[in-house]
mmCIF file of C-alpha atoms in Angstrom:
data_model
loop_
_atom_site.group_PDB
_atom_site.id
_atom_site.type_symbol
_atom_site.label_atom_id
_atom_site.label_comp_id
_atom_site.label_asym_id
_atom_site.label_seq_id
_atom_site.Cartn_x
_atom_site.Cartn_y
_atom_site.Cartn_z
ATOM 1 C CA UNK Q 1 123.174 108.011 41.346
ATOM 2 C CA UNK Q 2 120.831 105.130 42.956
ATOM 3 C CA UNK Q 3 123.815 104.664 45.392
ATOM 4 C CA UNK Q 4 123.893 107.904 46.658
ATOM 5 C CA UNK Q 5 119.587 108.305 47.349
ATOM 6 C CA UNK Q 6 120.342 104.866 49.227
ATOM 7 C CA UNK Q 7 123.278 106.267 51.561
ATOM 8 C CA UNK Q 8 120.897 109.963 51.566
ATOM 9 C CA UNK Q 9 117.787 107.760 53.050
ATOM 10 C CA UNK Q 10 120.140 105.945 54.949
ATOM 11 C CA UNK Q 11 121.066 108.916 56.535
ATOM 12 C CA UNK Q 12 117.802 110.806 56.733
ATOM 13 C CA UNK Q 13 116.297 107.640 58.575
ATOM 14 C CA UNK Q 14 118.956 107.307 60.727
ATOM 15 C CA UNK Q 15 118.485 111.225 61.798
ATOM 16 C CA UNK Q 16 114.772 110.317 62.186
ATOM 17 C CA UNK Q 17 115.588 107.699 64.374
ATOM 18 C CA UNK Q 18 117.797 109.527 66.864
ATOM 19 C CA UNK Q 19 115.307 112.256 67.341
ATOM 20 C CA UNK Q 20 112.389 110.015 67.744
ATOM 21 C CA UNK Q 21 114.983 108.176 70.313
ATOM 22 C CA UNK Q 22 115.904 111.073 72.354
ATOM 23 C CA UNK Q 23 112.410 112.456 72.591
ATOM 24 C CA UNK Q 24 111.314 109.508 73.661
ATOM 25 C CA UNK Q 25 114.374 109.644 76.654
ATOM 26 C CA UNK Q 26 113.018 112.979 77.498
ATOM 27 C CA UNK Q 27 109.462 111.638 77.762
ATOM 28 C CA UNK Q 28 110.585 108.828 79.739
ATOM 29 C CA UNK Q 29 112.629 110.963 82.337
ATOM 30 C CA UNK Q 30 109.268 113.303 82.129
ATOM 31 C CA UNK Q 31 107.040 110.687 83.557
ATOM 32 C CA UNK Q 32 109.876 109.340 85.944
ATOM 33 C CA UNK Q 33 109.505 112.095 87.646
ATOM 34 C CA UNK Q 34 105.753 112.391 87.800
ATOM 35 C CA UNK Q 35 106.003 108.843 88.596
ATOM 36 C CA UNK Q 36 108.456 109.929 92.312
ATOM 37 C CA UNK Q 37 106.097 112.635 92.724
ATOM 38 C CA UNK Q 38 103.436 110.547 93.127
ATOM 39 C CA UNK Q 39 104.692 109.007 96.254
ATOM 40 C CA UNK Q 40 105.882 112.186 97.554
ATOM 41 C CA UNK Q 41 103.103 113.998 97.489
ATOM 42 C CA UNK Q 42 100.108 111.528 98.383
ATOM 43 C CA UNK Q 43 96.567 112.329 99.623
ATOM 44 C CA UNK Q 44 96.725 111.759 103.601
ATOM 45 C CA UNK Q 45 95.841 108.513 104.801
ATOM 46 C CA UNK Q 46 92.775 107.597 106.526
ATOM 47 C CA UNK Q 47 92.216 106.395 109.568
ATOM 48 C CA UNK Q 48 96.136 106.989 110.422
ATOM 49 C CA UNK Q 49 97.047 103.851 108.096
ATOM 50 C CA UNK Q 50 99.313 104.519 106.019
ATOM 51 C CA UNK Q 51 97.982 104.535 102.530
ATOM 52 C CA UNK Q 52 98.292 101.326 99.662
ATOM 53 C CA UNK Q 53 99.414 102.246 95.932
ATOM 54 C CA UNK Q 54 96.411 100.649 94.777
ATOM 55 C CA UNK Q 55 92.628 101.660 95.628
ATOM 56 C CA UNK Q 56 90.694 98.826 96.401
#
């Protein structure tokens, strides 16, 4: 009986940790993008220089 509640938590932690895992892909991928979007769409620059990635 004790053998088969370990290989049952085994298994339910295992699940646990592939969900977590591939959420975590899709919030990864989530803020990629946001990430490339950033430098796509940027305020304009001013003065006609072209704007730094950092503010000060």
């Amino acid at each position: 009986m004790v053998p088969l509640l370990l290989v049952l938590l085994l298994a339910a932690l295992l699940f646990g940790a592939g969900f977590a895992l591939k959420a975590l892909w899709w919030i990864a991928a989530i803020v990629l993008v946001v990430w490339l979007l950033g430098f796509v769409i940027r305020p304009a620059a001013t003065g006609g220089r072209r704007s730094r990635w950092y503010r000060w």
